[in-house]
PDB file of C-alpha atoms in Angstrom:
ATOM      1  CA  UNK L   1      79.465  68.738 216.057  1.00 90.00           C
ATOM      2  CA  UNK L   2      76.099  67.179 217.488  1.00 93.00           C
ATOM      3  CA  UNK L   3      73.726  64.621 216.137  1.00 95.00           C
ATOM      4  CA  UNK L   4      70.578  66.394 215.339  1.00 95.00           C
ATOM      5  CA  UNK L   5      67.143  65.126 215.070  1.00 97.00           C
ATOM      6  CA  UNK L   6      63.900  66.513 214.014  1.00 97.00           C
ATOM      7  CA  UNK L   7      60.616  65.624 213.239  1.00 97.00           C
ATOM      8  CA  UNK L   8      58.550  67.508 210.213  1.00 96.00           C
ATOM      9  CA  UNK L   9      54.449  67.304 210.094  1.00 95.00           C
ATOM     10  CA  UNK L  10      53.157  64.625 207.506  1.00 95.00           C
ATOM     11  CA  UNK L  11      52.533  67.656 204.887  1.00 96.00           C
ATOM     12  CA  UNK L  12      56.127  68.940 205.813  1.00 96.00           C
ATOM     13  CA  UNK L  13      55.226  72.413 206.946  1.00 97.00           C
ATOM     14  CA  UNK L  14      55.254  72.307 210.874  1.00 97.00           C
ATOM     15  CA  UNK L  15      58.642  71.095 212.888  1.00 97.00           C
ATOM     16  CA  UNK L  16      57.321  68.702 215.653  1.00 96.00           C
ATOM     17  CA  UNK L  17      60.352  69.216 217.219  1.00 97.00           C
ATOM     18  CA  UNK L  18      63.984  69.231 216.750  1.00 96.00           C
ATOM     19  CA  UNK L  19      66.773  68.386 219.758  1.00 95.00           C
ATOM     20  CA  UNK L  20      70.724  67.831 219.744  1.00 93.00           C
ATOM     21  CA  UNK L  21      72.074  64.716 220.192  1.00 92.00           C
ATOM     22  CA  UNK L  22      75.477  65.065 222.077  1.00 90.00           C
ATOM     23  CA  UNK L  23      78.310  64.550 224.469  1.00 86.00           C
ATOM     24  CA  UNK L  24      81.289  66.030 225.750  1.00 88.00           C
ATOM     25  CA  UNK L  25      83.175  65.542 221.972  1.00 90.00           C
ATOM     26  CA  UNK L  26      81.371  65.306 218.352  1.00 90.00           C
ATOM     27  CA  UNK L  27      79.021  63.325 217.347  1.00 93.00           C
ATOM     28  CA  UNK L  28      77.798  62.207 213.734  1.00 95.00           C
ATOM     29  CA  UNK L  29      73.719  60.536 213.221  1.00 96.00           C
ATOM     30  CA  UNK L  30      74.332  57.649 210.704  1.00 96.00           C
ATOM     31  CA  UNK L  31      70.814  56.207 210.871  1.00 97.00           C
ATOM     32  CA  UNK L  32      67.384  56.737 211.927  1.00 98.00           C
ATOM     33  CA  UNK L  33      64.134  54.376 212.036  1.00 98.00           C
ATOM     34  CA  UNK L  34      60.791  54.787 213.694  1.00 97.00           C
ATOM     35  CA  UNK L  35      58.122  52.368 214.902  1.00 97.00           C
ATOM     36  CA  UNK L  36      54.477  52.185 214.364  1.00 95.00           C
ATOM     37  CA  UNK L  37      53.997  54.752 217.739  1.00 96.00           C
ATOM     38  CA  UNK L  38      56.109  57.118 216.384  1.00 96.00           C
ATOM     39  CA  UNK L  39      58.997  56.295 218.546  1.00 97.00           C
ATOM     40  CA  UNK L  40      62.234  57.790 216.495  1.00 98.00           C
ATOM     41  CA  UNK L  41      65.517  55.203 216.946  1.00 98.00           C
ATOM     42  CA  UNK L  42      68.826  56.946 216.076  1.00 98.00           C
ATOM     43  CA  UNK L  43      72.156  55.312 215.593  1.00 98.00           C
ATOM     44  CA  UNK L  44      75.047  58.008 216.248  1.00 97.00           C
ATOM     45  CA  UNK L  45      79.249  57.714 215.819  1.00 96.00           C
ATOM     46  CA  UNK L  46      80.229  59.399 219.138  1.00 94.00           C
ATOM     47  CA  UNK L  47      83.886  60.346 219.785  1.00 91.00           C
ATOM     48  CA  UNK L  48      83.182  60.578 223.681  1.00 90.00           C
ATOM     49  CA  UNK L  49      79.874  58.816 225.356  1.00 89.00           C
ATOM     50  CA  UNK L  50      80.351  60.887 228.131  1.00 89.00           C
ATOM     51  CA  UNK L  51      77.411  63.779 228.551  1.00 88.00           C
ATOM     52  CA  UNK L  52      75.388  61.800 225.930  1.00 88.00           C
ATOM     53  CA  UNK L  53      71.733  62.355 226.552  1.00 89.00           C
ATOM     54  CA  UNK L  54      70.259  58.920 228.445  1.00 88.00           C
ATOM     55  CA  UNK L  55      73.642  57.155 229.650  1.00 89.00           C
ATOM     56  CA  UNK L  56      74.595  57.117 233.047  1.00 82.00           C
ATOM     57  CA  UNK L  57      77.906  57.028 234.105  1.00 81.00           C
ATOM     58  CA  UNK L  58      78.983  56.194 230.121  1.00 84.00           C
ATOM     59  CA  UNK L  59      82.918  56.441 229.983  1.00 87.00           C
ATOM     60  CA  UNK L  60      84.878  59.297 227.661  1.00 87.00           C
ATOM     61  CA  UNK L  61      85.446  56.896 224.897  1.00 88.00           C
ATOM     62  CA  UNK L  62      84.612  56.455 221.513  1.00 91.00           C
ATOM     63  CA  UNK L  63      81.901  53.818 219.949  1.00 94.00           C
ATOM     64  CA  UNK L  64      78.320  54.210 218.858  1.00 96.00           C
ATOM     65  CA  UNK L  65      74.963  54.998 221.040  1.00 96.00           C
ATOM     66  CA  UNK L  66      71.531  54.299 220.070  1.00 97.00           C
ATOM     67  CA  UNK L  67      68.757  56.431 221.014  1.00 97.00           C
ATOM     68  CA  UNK L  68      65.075  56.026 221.550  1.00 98.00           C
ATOM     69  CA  UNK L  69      63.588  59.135 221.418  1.00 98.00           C
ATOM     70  CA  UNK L  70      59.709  59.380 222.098  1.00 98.00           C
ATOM     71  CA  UNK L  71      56.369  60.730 219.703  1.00 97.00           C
ATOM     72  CA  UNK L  72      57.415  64.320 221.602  1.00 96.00           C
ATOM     73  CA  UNK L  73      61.078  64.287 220.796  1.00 96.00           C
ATOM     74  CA  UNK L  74      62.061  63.218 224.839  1.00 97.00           C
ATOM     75  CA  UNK L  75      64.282  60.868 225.235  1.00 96.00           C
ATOM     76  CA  UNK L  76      63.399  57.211 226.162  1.00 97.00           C
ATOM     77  CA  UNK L  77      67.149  55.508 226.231  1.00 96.00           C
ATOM     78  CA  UNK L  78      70.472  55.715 225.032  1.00 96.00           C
ATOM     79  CA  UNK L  79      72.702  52.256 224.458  1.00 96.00           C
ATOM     80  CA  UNK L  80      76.373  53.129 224.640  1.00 94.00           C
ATOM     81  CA  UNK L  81      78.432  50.436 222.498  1.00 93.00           C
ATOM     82  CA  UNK L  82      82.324  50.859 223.027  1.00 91.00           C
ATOM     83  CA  UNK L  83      83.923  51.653 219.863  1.00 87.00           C
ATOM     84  CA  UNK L  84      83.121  51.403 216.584  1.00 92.00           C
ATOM     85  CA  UNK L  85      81.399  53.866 214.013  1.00 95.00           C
ATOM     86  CA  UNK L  86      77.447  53.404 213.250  1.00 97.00           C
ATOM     87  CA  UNK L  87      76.301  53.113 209.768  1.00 97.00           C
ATOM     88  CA  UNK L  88      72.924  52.333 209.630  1.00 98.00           C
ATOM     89  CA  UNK L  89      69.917  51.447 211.865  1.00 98.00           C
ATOM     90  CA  UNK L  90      66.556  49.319 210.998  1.00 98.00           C
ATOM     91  CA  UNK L  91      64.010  48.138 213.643  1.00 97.00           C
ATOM     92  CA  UNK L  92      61.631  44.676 213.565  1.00 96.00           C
ATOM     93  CA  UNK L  93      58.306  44.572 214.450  1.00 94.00           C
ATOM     94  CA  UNK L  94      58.848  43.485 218.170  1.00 95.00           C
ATOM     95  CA  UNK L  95      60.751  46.471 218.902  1.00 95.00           C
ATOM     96  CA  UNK L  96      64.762  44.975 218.623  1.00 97.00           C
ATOM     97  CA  UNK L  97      67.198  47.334 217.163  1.00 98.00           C
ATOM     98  CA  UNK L  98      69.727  46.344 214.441  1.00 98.00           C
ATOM     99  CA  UNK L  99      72.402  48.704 214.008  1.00 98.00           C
ATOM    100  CA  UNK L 100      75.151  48.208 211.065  1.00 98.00           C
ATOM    101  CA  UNK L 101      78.539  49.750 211.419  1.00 96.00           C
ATOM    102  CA  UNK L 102      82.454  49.174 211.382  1.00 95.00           C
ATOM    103  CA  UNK L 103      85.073  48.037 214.081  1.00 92.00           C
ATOM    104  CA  UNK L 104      88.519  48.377 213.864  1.00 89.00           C
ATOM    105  CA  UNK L 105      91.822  46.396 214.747  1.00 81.00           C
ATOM    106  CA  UNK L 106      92.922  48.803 217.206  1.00 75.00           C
ATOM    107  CA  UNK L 107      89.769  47.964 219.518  1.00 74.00           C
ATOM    108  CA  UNK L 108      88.330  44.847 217.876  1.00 64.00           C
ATOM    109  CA  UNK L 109      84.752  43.687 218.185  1.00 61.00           C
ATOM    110  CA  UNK L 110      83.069  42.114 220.532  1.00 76.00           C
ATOM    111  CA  UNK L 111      81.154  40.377 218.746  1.00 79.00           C
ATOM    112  CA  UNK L 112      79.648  36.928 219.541  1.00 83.00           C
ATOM    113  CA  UNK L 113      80.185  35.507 215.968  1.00 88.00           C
ATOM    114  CA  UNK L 114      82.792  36.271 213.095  1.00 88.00           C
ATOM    115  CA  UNK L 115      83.082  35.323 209.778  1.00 91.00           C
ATOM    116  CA  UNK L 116      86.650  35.916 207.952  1.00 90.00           C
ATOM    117  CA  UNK L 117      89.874  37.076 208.971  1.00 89.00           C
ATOM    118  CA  UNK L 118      90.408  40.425 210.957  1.00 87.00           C
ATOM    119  CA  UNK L 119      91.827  43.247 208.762  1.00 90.00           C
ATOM    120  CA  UNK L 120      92.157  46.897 209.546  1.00 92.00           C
ATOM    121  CA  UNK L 121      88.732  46.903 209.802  1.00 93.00           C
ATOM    122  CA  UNK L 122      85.621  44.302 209.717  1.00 94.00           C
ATOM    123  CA  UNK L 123      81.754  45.320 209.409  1.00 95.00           C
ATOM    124  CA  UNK L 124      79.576  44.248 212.158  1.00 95.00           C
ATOM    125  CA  UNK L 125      75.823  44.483 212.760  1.00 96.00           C
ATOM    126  CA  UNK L 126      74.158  44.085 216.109  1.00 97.00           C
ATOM    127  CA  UNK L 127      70.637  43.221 217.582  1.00 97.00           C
ATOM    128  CA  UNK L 128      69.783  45.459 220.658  1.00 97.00           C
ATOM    129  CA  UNK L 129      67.314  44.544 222.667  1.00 97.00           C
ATOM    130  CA  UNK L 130      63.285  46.463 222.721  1.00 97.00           C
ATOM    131  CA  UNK L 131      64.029  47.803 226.128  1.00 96.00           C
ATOM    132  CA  UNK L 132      67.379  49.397 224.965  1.00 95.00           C
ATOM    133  CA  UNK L 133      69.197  47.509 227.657  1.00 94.00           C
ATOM    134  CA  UNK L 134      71.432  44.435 226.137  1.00 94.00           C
ATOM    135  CA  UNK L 135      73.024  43.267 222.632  1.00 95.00           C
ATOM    136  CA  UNK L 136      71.636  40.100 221.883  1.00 96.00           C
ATOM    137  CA  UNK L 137      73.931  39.172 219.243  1.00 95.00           C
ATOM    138  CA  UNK L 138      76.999  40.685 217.758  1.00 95.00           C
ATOM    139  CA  UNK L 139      78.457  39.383 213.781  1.00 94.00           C
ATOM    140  CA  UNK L 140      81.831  40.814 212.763  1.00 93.00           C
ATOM    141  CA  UNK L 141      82.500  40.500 208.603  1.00 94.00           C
ATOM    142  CA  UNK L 142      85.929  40.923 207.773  1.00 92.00           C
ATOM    143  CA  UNK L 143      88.526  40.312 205.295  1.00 91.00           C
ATOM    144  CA  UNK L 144      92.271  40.960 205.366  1.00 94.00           C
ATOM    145  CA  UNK L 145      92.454  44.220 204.730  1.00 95.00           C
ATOM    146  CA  UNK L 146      89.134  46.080 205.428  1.00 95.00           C
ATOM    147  CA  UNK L 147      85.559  46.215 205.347  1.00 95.00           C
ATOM    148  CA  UNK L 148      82.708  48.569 206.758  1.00 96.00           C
ATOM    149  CA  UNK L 149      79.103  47.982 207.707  1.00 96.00           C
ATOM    150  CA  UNK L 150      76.949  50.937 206.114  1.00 97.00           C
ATOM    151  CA  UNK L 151      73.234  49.366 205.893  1.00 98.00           C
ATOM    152  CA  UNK L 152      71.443  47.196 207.390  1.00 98.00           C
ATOM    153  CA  UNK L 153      67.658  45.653 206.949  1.00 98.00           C
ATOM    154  CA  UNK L 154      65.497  42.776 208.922  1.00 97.00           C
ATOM    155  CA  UNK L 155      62.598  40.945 207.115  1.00 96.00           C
ATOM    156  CA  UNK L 156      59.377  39.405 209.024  1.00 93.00           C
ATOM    157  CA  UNK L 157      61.483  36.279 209.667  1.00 95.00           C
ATOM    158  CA  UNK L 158      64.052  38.211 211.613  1.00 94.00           C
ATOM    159  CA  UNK L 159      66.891  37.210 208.908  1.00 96.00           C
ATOM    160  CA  UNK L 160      69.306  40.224 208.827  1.00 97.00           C
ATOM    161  CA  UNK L 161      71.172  41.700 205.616  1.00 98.00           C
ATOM    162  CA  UNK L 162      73.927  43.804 205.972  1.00 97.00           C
ATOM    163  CA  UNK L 163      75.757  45.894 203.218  1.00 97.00           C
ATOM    164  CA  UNK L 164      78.665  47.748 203.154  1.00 97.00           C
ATOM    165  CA  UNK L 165      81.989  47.557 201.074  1.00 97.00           C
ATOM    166  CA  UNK L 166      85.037  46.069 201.575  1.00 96.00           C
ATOM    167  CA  UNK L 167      88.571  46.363 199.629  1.00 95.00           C
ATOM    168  CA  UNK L 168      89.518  42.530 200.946  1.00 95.00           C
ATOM    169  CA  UNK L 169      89.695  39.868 198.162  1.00 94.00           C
ATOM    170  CA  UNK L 170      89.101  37.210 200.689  1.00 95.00           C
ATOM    171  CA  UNK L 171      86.122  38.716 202.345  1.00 94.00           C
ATOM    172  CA  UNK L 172      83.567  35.663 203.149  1.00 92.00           C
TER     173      UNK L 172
END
């Protein structure tokens, strides 16, 4: 499997263009967003970042990528983030990416800040820079059993709300 994204004329009946989104293993789209200059910003689950269209050098290993693809379908970046499975992707109006998705035990966060304990699995959301080139912040939510990150949404005062479900009684 590859991500695929396209892009459909406002009426629907022309394809702008449509491209694979891919590496060496499969690859699942969770999210996509878009910006006022018709940039598209898609948040894939990659089992290998290796190949993946835009990274240099990015390692066979599992995690999530973001992509910036441009008005003509061409890509403009793609952030490899080590492990983890994307859920969802949203976009503010200075151009930062906020992606939702789920870590796991096995190969825990990174984040910067975490709330609750550390189950199987905890949701986390992170800000990625406009230029595609650094997290800014990363927020693990877990409980002590599970939890997953699937959307994710930014308001005008750059307060983030991530949802997602969770099967931990003690989730914060």
């Amino acid at each position: 499997f590859d991500a695929v994204v396209a892009k459909l004329s406002p009426d629907g009946s022309k394809l702008v263009y449509s491209t694979f989104l891919g590496g060496t293993r499969d690859d699942f789209a969770a999210g996509i967003a878009s910006d006022a200059a018709g940039n598209a910003y898609v948040a894939v689950t990659t089992q290998s970042a290796a190949g993946f269209p835009g990274t240099r050098n990015a390692p066979d290993q599992f995690g999530i990528i973001v992509s910036k693809l441009n008005p003509q379908g061409a890509i403009v970046y793609s952030y490899f983030h080590p492990y983890g499975g994307a859920g969802a992707i949203a976009l503010d109006a200075a151009g930062n990416v906020y992606v939702a998705g789920t870590t796991y035990a096995a190969n825990p966060a990174t984040a910067t800040t975490s709330f609750g304990p550390t189950g199987a699995s905890q949701a986390m959301a992170f800000k990625l820079s406009p230029e595609g080139t650094k997290i800014v912040f990363e927020t693990a939510l877990g409980g002590s059993v599970q939890a997953n990150g699937a959307a994710i949404a930014v308001n005008g005062a750059g307060e983030v709300y991530l949802a997602g479900s969770t099967s931990s009684a003690d989730f914060p």
